[in-house]
Short mmCIF file of C-alpha atoms in Angstrom, two decimals:
data_model
loop_
_atom_site.label_atom_id
_atom_site.label_comp_id
_atom_site.label_asym_id
_atom_site.label_seq_id
_atom_site.Cartn_x
_atom_site.Cartn_y
_atom_site.Cartn_z
CA MET A 187 34.47 -53.45 8.32
CA PHE A 188 33.29 -51.08 11.04
CA HIS A 189 30.09 -52.14 12.85
CA VAL A 190 28.10 -50.18 15.46
CA THR A 191 25.68 -51.84 17.84
CA VAL A 192 22.81 -49.56 18.99
CA PRO A 193 21.46 -50.39 22.45
CA LYS A 194 17.88 -51.72 22.55
CA CYS A 195 16.76 -49.09 25.01
CA THR A 196 17.86 -46.37 22.60
CA VAL A 197 15.89 -47.90 19.69
CA LYS A 198 12.86 -48.31 21.92
CA SER A 199 13.17 -44.72 23.06
CA LEU A 200 13.39 -43.48 19.50
CA ILE A 201 10.28 -45.47 18.50
CA SER A 202 8.38 -44.28 21.55
CA TRP A 203 8.96 -40.62 21.04
CA ARG A 204 9.46 -40.20 17.29
CA PHE A 205 6.74 -42.48 15.85
CA GLU A 206 3.79 -40.36 14.66
CA LEU A 207 1.62 -40.81 11.57
CA ILE A 208 -1.33 -38.74 10.26
CA ASN A 209 -2.53 -39.83 6.85
CA LYS A 210 -5.61 -40.39 4.70
CA VAL A 211 -6.85 -43.93 4.02
CA TYR A 212 -9.94 -45.64 2.67
CA SER A 213 -12.17 -46.97 5.45
CA LYS A 214 -14.38 -49.98 4.75
CA ARG A 215 -16.44 -49.15 7.83
CA HIS A 216 -17.23 -45.62 6.69
CA ARG A 217 -17.15 -46.51 2.97
CA LYS A 218 -15.08 -43.45 2.11
CA CYS A 219 -11.62 -41.93 2.55
CA VAL A 220 -10.99 -40.66 6.08
CA TRP A 221 -8.08 -39.28 8.08
CA ARG A 222 -6.43 -41.24 10.89
CA PHE A 223 -3.58 -40.94 13.34
CA ASP A 224 -1.19 -43.59 14.67
CA VAL A 225 1.15 -42.44 17.43
CA ARG A 226 3.17 -43.66 20.42
CA ILE A 227 2.99 -41.63 23.62
CA ASN A 228 5.04 -42.67 26.64
CA GLY A 229 5.65 -46.09 25.11
CA LYS A 230 1.96 -46.78 24.42
CA ARG A 231 0.44 -46.88 20.97
CA TYR A 232 -2.76 -44.94 20.16
CA ARG A 233 -4.73 -45.25 16.91
CA ASP A 234 -8.00 -43.74 15.74
CA SER A 235 -9.66 -43.08 12.37
CA GLY A 236 -12.84 -41.69 10.83
CA PHE A 237 -11.88 -38.01 10.85
CA ALA A 238 -13.28 -35.89 8.03
CA THR A 239 -10.25 -33.59 7.73
CA LYS A 240 -6.61 -33.51 8.70
CA GLU A 241 -7.35 -30.65 11.11
CA GLU A 242 -9.84 -32.83 13.03
CA ALA A 243 -7.28 -35.62 13.33
CA SER A 244 -4.65 -33.14 14.56
CA LEU A 245 -7.05 -31.70 17.14
CA ALA A 246 -7.93 -35.16 18.42
CA LEU A 247 -4.24 -36.03 18.63
CA GLY A 248 -3.57 -32.82 20.54
CA ALA A 249 -6.36 -33.64 23.01
CA LEU A 250 -4.86 -37.11 23.44
CA ARG A 251 -1.41 -35.67 24.20
CA LEU A 252 -2.93 -33.22 26.68
CA SER A 253 -4.81 -35.96 28.55
CA SER A 254 -1.66 -38.10 28.62
CA ARG A 255 0.34 -35.21 30.04
CA GLU A 256 -2.32 -34.53 32.68
CA ALA A 257 -2.29 -38.18 33.71
CA LYS A 258 1.51 -38.13 33.87
CA TYR A 259 1.55 -35.23 36.33
CA GLY A 260 -1.47 -36.39 38.32
CA ILE A 261 -3.88 -33.73 37.07
CA VAL A 262 -7.47 -34.98 37.26
CA PRO A 263 -9.67 -33.25 34.65
CA ALA A 264 -13.25 -32.27 35.48
CA ARG A 265 -15.65 -35.10 34.72
CA ILE A 266 -18.24 -34.26 32.07
CA LYS A 267 -21.64 -35.87 32.45
CA ARG A 268 -22.57 -38.04 29.48
CA THR A 269 -25.87 -37.35 27.74
CA SER A 270 -28.41 -40.18 27.53
CA ILE A 271 -30.98 -40.83 24.84
CA ARG A 272 -33.72 -40.11 27.35
CA THR A 273 -32.34 -36.62 27.99
CA LEU A 274 -32.01 -35.99 24.26
CA VAL A 275 -35.57 -37.10 23.45
CA ASP A 276 -37.16 -35.12 26.30
CA SER A 277 -35.27 -31.90 25.57
CA GLU A 278 -35.81 -32.08 21.80
CA ALA A 279 -39.52 -32.90 22.21
CA LYS A 280 -39.93 -29.86 24.45
CA ARG A 281 -38.00 -27.66 22.03
CA LEU A 282 -40.13 -28.73 19.05
CA THR A 283 -43.37 -28.22 20.99
CA ASP A 284 -42.32 -24.77 22.22
CA GLN A 285 -41.20 -23.82 18.73
CA MET A 286 -44.56 -24.74 17.15
CA THR A 287 -46.44 -23.02 19.97
CA LEU A 288 -44.44 -19.84 19.43
CA ARG A 289 -45.02 -19.89 15.68
CA ARG A 290 -48.77 -20.55 15.88
CA ASP A 291 -50.49 -21.62 19.12
CA SER A 292 -50.82 -24.56 21.50
CA ASN A 293 -53.58 -26.18 19.43
CA TYR A 294 -51.33 -26.16 16.38
CA ALA A 295 -48.56 -27.80 18.41
CA LYS A 296 -50.96 -30.51 19.61
CA ARG A 297 -52.13 -31.27 16.08
CA ASN A 298 -48.59 -31.49 14.65
CA ILE A 299 -46.97 -34.03 16.96
CA GLY A 300 -45.63 -36.27 14.21
CA TYR A 301 -42.04 -35.11 14.72
CA VAL A 302 -42.23 -35.70 18.46
CA ASN A 303 -43.79 -39.15 18.09
CA ARG A 304 -41.16 -40.26 15.58
CA LEU A 305 -38.38 -39.13 17.88
CA LYS A 306 -39.88 -40.91 20.90
CA ARG A 307 -40.36 -44.11 18.90
CA TRP A 308 -36.70 -44.03 17.85
CA GLY A 309 -35.57 -43.46 21.45
CA GLU A 310 -37.52 -46.48 22.67
CA PHE A 311 -36.07 -48.57 19.85
CA VAL A 312 -32.38 -47.83 20.49
CA GLY A 313 -32.78 -47.69 24.28
CA LEU A 314 -33.47 -44.62 26.42
CA ASP A 315 -30.63 -45.44 28.85
CA ARG A 316 -27.94 -45.51 26.16
CA TYR A 317 -25.51 -42.63 25.70
CA VAL A 318 -25.91 -40.43 22.65
CA SER A 319 -22.20 -40.70 21.87
CA SER A 320 -22.64 -44.44 21.27
CA ILE A 321 -25.12 -43.97 18.40
CA SER A 322 -23.54 -44.96 15.09
CA GLU A 323 -24.62 -45.45 11.50
CA GLU A 324 -25.33 -49.13 12.23
CA ASP A 325 -27.93 -48.10 14.84
CA LEU A 326 -29.70 -45.89 12.31
CA LEU A 327 -29.62 -48.70 9.75
CA GLU A 328 -31.23 -51.15 12.17
CA TRP A 329 -33.96 -48.63 12.96
CA VAL A 330 -34.60 -48.01 9.25
CA GLN A 331 -34.97 -51.74 8.61
CA ALA A 332 -37.38 -52.03 11.54
CA GLU A 333 -39.49 -49.12 10.26
CA LEU A 334 -39.62 -50.57 6.75
CA GLY A 335 -40.62 -53.89 8.31
CA ARG A 336 -43.64 -52.15 9.85
CA GLY A 337 -44.90 -51.43 6.34
CA LEU A 338 -44.01 -47.73 6.23
CA GLN A 339 -43.09 -46.13 2.93
CA LYS A 340 -39.49 -45.24 2.25
CA SER A 341 -40.28 -41.52 2.17
CA SER A 342 -41.93 -41.68 5.60
CA VAL A 343 -38.95 -43.52 7.08
CA LEU A 344 -36.60 -40.93 5.55
CA ARG A 345 -38.56 -38.10 7.19
CA GLY A 346 -38.21 -39.84 10.55
CA LEU A 347 -34.51 -40.35 9.91
CA ASN A 348 -34.06 -36.65 9.19
CA THR A 349 -35.87 -35.82 12.44
CA VAL A 350 -33.48 -38.05 14.40
CA ARG A 351 -30.37 -36.60 12.77
CA ALA A 352 -31.66 -33.06 13.39
CA ALA A 353 -32.05 -33.92 17.09
CA LEU A 354 -28.50 -35.27 17.17
CA ARG A 355 -27.22 -32.05 15.60
CA GLN A 356 -29.02 -29.98 18.22
CA ALA A 357 -27.52 -32.14 20.98
CA ALA A 358 -24.00 -31.77 19.54
CA ARG A 359 -24.34 -27.98 19.86
CA LYS A 360 -25.85 -28.10 23.34
CA TYR A 361 -24.08 -30.73 25.46
CA PRO A 362 -20.31 -30.55 26.26
CA ASP A 363 -19.68 -34.28 25.94
CA LEU A 364 -20.91 -34.21 22.32
CA LEU A 365 -18.79 -31.33 21.03
CA THR A 366 -16.56 -33.78 19.12
CA TYR A 367 -19.37 -36.23 18.28
CA ARG A 368 -19.79 -36.90 14.55
CA ILE A 369 -23.40 -37.23 13.40
CA PRO A 370 -23.91 -40.56 11.57
CA GLU A 371 -24.54 -40.30 7.86
CA VAL A 372 -27.78 -41.39 6.21
CA PRO A 373 -27.56 -45.15 5.52
CA LYS A 374 -26.81 -46.10 1.94
CA GLY A 375 -29.87 -46.71 -0.19
CA MET A 376 -32.13 -44.36 1.78
CA GLY A 377 -32.09 -41.65 -0.89
CA THR A 378 -35.19 -40.81 -2.87
CA GLY A 379 -33.69 -41.98 -6.15
CA GLY A 380 -31.24 -39.12 -6.71
CA LEU A 381 -31.86 -35.43 -7.14
CA ARG A 382 -35.35 -34.66 -8.37
CA ASN A 383 -35.53 -32.53 -11.50
CA ARG A 384 -39.29 -32.01 -11.82
CA VAL A 385 -40.17 -28.53 -13.04
CA LEU A 386 -43.73 -27.67 -14.07
CA GLU A 387 -44.15 -26.67 -17.71
CA PRO A 388 -46.28 -23.60 -18.62
CA GLU A 389 -49.22 -25.68 -19.89
CA GLU A 390 -49.18 -27.76 -16.69
CA ILE A 391 -49.37 -24.61 -14.59
CA SER A 392 -52.29 -23.41 -16.72
CA LYS A 393 -54.17 -26.70 -16.25
CA LEU A 394 -53.68 -26.71 -12.49
CA SER A 395 -54.69 -23.06 -12.12
CA ALA A 396 -57.84 -23.68 -14.17
CA VAL A 397 -58.86 -26.59 -11.93
CA LEU A 398 -58.01 -24.81 -8.67
CA GLY A 399 -59.86 -21.69 -9.84
CA GLY A 400 -63.04 -23.66 -10.47
CA PRO A 401 -65.44 -25.28 -8.01
CA PRO A 402 -64.10 -28.01 -5.72
CA PRO A 403 -64.72 -31.69 -6.63
CA LYS A 404 -68.03 -33.24 -5.61
CA LEU A 405 -66.45 -35.37 -2.89
CA TRP A 406 -64.50 -32.43 -1.45
CA ARG A 407 -65.93 -31.61 1.96
CA HIS A 408 -64.77 -28.06 2.67
CA ALA A 409 -64.91 -25.37 0.01
CA ALA A 410 -62.75 -23.06 2.14
CA SER A 411 -59.80 -25.47 2.04
CA TRP A 412 -60.04 -25.60 -1.77
CA ARG A 413 -59.79 -21.82 -1.76
CA ASP A 414 -56.76 -22.06 0.55
CA ALA A 415 -55.08 -24.42 -1.91
CA ARG A 416 -55.66 -21.99 -4.80
CA ASP A 417 -54.22 -19.04 -2.86
CA PHE A 418 -51.26 -21.14 -1.70
CA PHE A 419 -50.57 -22.18 -5.30
CA LEU A 420 -50.35 -18.55 -6.42
CA ILE A 421 -48.22 -17.38 -3.49
CA SER A 422 -45.84 -20.33 -3.77
CA LEU A 423 -45.33 -19.76 -7.50
CA ALA A 424 -44.72 -16.04 -6.94
CA THR A 425 -42.31 -16.40 -3.98
CA GLY A 426 -40.80 -19.90 -4.17
CA CYS A 427 -41.35 -20.37 -0.43
CA ARG A 428 -41.71 -23.78 1.18
CA ILE A 429 -45.16 -24.95 2.19
CA GLY A 430 -44.42 -24.46 5.89
CA ASP A 431 -43.19 -20.91 5.28
CA VAL A 432 -46.32 -19.94 3.33
CA LEU A 433 -48.73 -21.44 5.86
CA SER A 434 -46.92 -19.60 8.69
CA LEU A 435 -47.29 -16.16 7.10
CA LYS A 436 -48.82 -13.50 9.35
CA TRP A 437 -50.73 -10.37 8.44
CA THR A 438 -47.93 -8.30 9.97
CA ASP A 439 -45.42 -9.86 7.54
CA VAL A 440 -46.96 -7.90 4.67
CA ASN A 441 -45.72 -4.35 4.21
CA SER A 442 -47.69 -2.74 1.40
CA HIS A 443 -46.05 0.65 1.92
CA PHE A 444 -42.49 -0.55 1.28
CA GLN A 445 -43.67 -3.40 -0.99
CA PHE A 446 -41.94 -6.31 0.72
CA LEU A 447 -42.96 -9.62 2.30
CA LYS A 448 -41.13 -10.91 5.38
CA VAL A 449 -40.93 -14.71 5.36
CA SER A 450 -39.80 -16.60 8.45
CA VAL A 451 -37.78 -19.64 7.36
CA GLN A 452 -39.12 -22.62 9.31
CA LYS A 453 -36.50 -25.14 8.20
CA THR A 454 -33.29 -23.41 9.26
CA ASP A 455 -34.46 -20.82 11.81
CA LYS A 456 -32.31 -18.19 10.11
CA ASP A 457 -33.15 -14.52 9.74
CA PRO A 458 -36.42 -13.85 7.87
CA LEU A 459 -36.27 -13.49 4.09
CA ILE A 460 -37.23 -10.14 2.61
CA ILE A 461 -39.00 -10.75 -0.73
CA GLN A 462 -40.26 -8.06 -3.09
CA LEU A 463 -44.05 -8.00 -2.85
CA THR A 464 -45.55 -8.76 -6.26
CA LYS A 465 -48.95 -7.56 -7.43
CA THR A 466 -50.40 -11.08 -7.41
CA VAL A 467 -49.33 -11.84 -3.85
CA GLU A 468 -50.61 -8.48 -2.63
CA GLU A 469 -54.00 -9.04 -4.28
CA VAL A 470 -54.36 -12.57 -2.88
CA ILE A 471 -53.55 -11.47 0.66
CA ALA A 472 -55.83 -8.43 0.44
CA ARG A 473 -58.68 -10.59 -0.86
CA ARG A 474 -58.25 -13.05 2.01
CA LYS A 475 -58.25 -10.17 4.46
CA ALA A 476 -61.44 -8.70 2.99
CA GLU A 477 -63.26 -12.05 3.06
CA GLY A 478 -62.26 -12.78 6.66
CA LEU A 479 -60.14 -15.85 5.89
CA GLY A 480 -57.39 -16.97 8.25
CA ASP A 481 -57.43 -15.85 11.88
CA GLU A 482 -56.39 -12.78 13.83
CA ALA A 483 -52.67 -13.42 13.39
CA HIS A 484 -52.15 -15.79 10.43
CA ILE A 485 -53.13 -15.58 6.77
CA PHE A 486 -53.70 -19.34 6.56
CA THR A 487 -55.19 -21.65 9.18
CA CYS A 488 -55.18 -24.89 7.16
CA ARG A 489 -52.66 -27.69 7.67
CA ASP A 490 -50.14 -28.84 5.10
CA HIS A 491 -51.82 -32.21 4.43
CA SER A 492 -54.98 -30.35 3.34
CA ILE A 493 -52.94 -28.48 0.71
CA ARG A 494 -51.30 -31.70 -0.49
CA ASP A 495 -54.67 -33.48 -0.79
CA ALA A 496 -56.05 -30.58 -2.81
CA MET A 497 -53.06 -30.65 -5.15
CA ARG A 498 -53.42 -34.39 -5.60
CA ASN A 499 -57.11 -34.05 -6.50
CA ALA A 500 -56.44 -31.13 -8.82
CA SER A 501 -53.73 -33.13 -10.60
CA THR A 502 -56.12 -36.03 -11.11
CA ILE A 503 -58.72 -33.71 -12.67
CA ALA A 504 -56.06 -32.03 -14.84
CA ASP A 505 -54.75 -35.45 -15.94
CA LEU A 506 -51.33 -34.91 -14.33
CA CYS A 507 -49.29 -37.34 -12.23
CA TYR A 508 -48.76 -36.44 -8.59
CA GLY A 509 -46.38 -37.97 -6.05
CA GLN A 510 -42.68 -38.18 -5.37
CA GLN A 511 -42.50 -41.91 -6.03
CA VAL A 512 -44.69 -41.72 -9.17
CA GLU A 513 -42.90 -41.58 -12.51
CA GLY A 514 -43.30 -38.09 -13.94
CA GLY A 515 -45.19 -36.97 -10.84
CA TRP A 516 -44.83 -33.59 -9.18
CA THR A 517 -45.13 -32.52 -5.55
CA VAL A 518 -45.80 -29.28 -3.70
CA HIS A 519 -42.06 -28.70 -3.20
CA ASP A 520 -41.59 -28.70 -6.99
CA LEU A 521 -43.32 -25.32 -7.07
CA ARG A 522 -40.16 -24.01 -5.41
CA ARG A 523 -37.97 -25.67 -8.06
CA THR A 524 -40.15 -24.18 -10.79
CA TYR A 525 -39.85 -20.69 -9.30
CA LEU A 526 -36.04 -20.80 -9.01
CA THR A 527 -35.60 -22.33 -12.47
CA TYR A 528 -37.74 -19.73 -14.23
CA LEU A 529 -35.99 -16.89 -12.42
CA LEU A 530 -32.62 -17.98 -13.82
CA GLN A 531 -34.07 -18.50 -17.28
CA ALA A 532 -35.51 -14.98 -17.11
CA GLY A 533 -31.99 -13.59 -16.66
CA VAL A 534 -31.88 -13.10 -12.87
CA ASP A 535 -28.32 -13.61 -11.60
CA ILE A 536 -27.71 -16.68 -9.46
CA ALA A 537 -26.59 -14.64 -6.43
CA THR A 538 -30.02 -12.96 -6.28
CA VAL A 539 -31.75 -16.30 -6.75
CA ARG A 540 -29.69 -17.71 -3.88
CA ASP A 541 -30.73 -14.87 -1.58
CA LEU A 542 -34.41 -15.15 -2.53
CA ALA A 543 -34.30 -18.89 -1.83
CA GLY A 544 -32.56 -18.40 1.51
CA HIS A 545 -29.78 -20.84 0.61
CA SER A 546 -26.37 -20.80 2.26
CA SER A 547 -24.46 -21.07 -1.02
CA VAL A 548 -24.87 -21.09 -4.79
CA ALA A 549 -24.08 -24.82 -4.78
CA VAL A 550 -27.29 -25.51 -2.88
CA THR A 551 -29.27 -23.34 -5.30
CA SER A 552 -27.87 -25.24 -8.30
CA ARG A 553 -29.54 -28.43 -7.04
CA TYR A 554 -32.95 -26.81 -7.48
CA VAL A 555 -32.38 -25.46 -10.99
CA HIS A 556 -33.03 -27.68 -14.01
CA SER A 557 -33.64 -27.37 -17.71
CA THR A 558 -37.11 -27.10 -19.21
CA ARG A 559 -38.52 -27.87 -22.62
CA ASP A 560 -38.41 -24.19 -23.63
CA SER A 561 -34.81 -23.82 -22.46
CA ARG A 562 -33.79 -26.85 -24.53
CA LYS A 563 -35.55 -25.34 -27.56
CA ASN A 564 -33.67 -22.08 -27.02
CA ALA A 565 -30.42 -24.06 -26.82
CA ALA A 566 -31.20 -25.69 -30.17
CA ILE A 567 -31.94 -22.30 -31.75
CA ALA A 568 -28.69 -20.90 -30.38
CA ALA A 569 -26.79 -23.89 -31.76
CA GLU A 570 -28.35 -23.38 -35.19
CA LYS A 571 -27.30 -19.73 -35.17
CA LEU A 572 -23.80 -20.86 -34.31
CA VAL A 573 -23.78 -23.20 -37.29
CA GLU A 574 -24.88 -20.34 -39.55
CA LEU A 575 -21.48 -18.78 -38.96
CA ALA A 576 -20.03 -21.71 -40.92
CA SER A 577 -22.39 -21.18 -43.85
CA GLY A 578 -19.52 -21.22 -46.36
CA LEU A 579 -18.39 -24.63 -45.16
CA LYS A 580 -21.99 -25.83 -45.21
CA GLU A 581 -22.51 -24.72 -48.85
CA ASP A 582 -19.21 -26.26 -49.88
CA THR A 583 -20.22 -29.53 -48.28
CA GLN A 584 -23.54 -29.55 -50.14
CA SER A 585 -21.91 -28.82 -53.51
CA THR A 586 -19.21 -31.46 -53.20
CA SER A 587 -21.37 -34.17 -51.69
CA THR A 588 -22.03 -37.23 -53.87
CA PRO A 589 -25.32 -39.13 -53.66
CA LEU A 590 -25.08 -42.51 -51.99
CA LYS A 591 -26.61 -44.17 -55.06
CA THR A 592 -23.81 -42.84 -57.29
CA ILE A 593 -21.14 -44.14 -54.93
CA ARG A 594 -22.64 -47.62 -54.97
CA GLN A 595 -22.69 -47.64 -58.76
#
């Protein structure tokens, strides 16, 4: 029997240079399937996981090979300064303040400092001297538990969490050391109970409009804010815009000659939406202009919490439930869902609905669209018409059927 002995150095050399693995595995830490790499470079083993795609793992492996080659030949790469939490909080607070000042004025920015305060409170909690690249999902989870321990509602904590993650996304685009940083996901259990599917029915819209069109409640202090809520209700139903987009409308955004309304999207900072100007929206804006409502630049001067309070009071008078955490309750954002849903049911194609909503894809639009009572009735009528095609089978079934009493006998 012929036997060959392979030298140990040769086996070690083969393992050192040929061993490379890129595969997809389930990670208990991330609670999902992720990509990882396991490789030997110059006799040393390197492993890392948590990559969303195979391309990301390959890029990271390529960067690792490049750094190893630079170290081998004595090339010292330029040192990149690491970004601290303090730098992140200060820059993001300034950006938010400047953004609100540009949209409205400095007084508006001073009144709406909730985003800035939440961000500063988070920075003090995790430590201002820490590096942003060290923030993980566990850090966000600890902060969420601390906020809930303060007695805050889950929805309020979720808003603060979204503010923090938005700041991290801005930092990842801005600072070089965070170009490969992966933003931590929202901790499990912080959702609002799944996708909301609240769409206002026609009779509910009629009740709310009747209440908002009447005099304000006795305990309501400012009649002008009640009028603002009524006008907002009509514009939101006719355009499907978010509350921040409606309240940021300017007189110059209305073009009566070409019959369009330019809406600046506050959430994504994308290009303004161009919406066909309806008769109702044009009449509401013209009426506000004639009565001297708003200010020199903006159609509305009220704040969003004033609109929400008015909707809550109007719902109470109309005997409707209001609130995101209330069973069967509706919120101001559900006016947007109602608008998009009724457009599709009226026969508007989903691509047009997507563009009017300002969504990036049809998949995002589909989350806002839900069935209504009328649509379910129409589905039942359509099903009955389908059954009528089998009328011969139906008549044959009726003629050959035997009563249950006869079978028992």
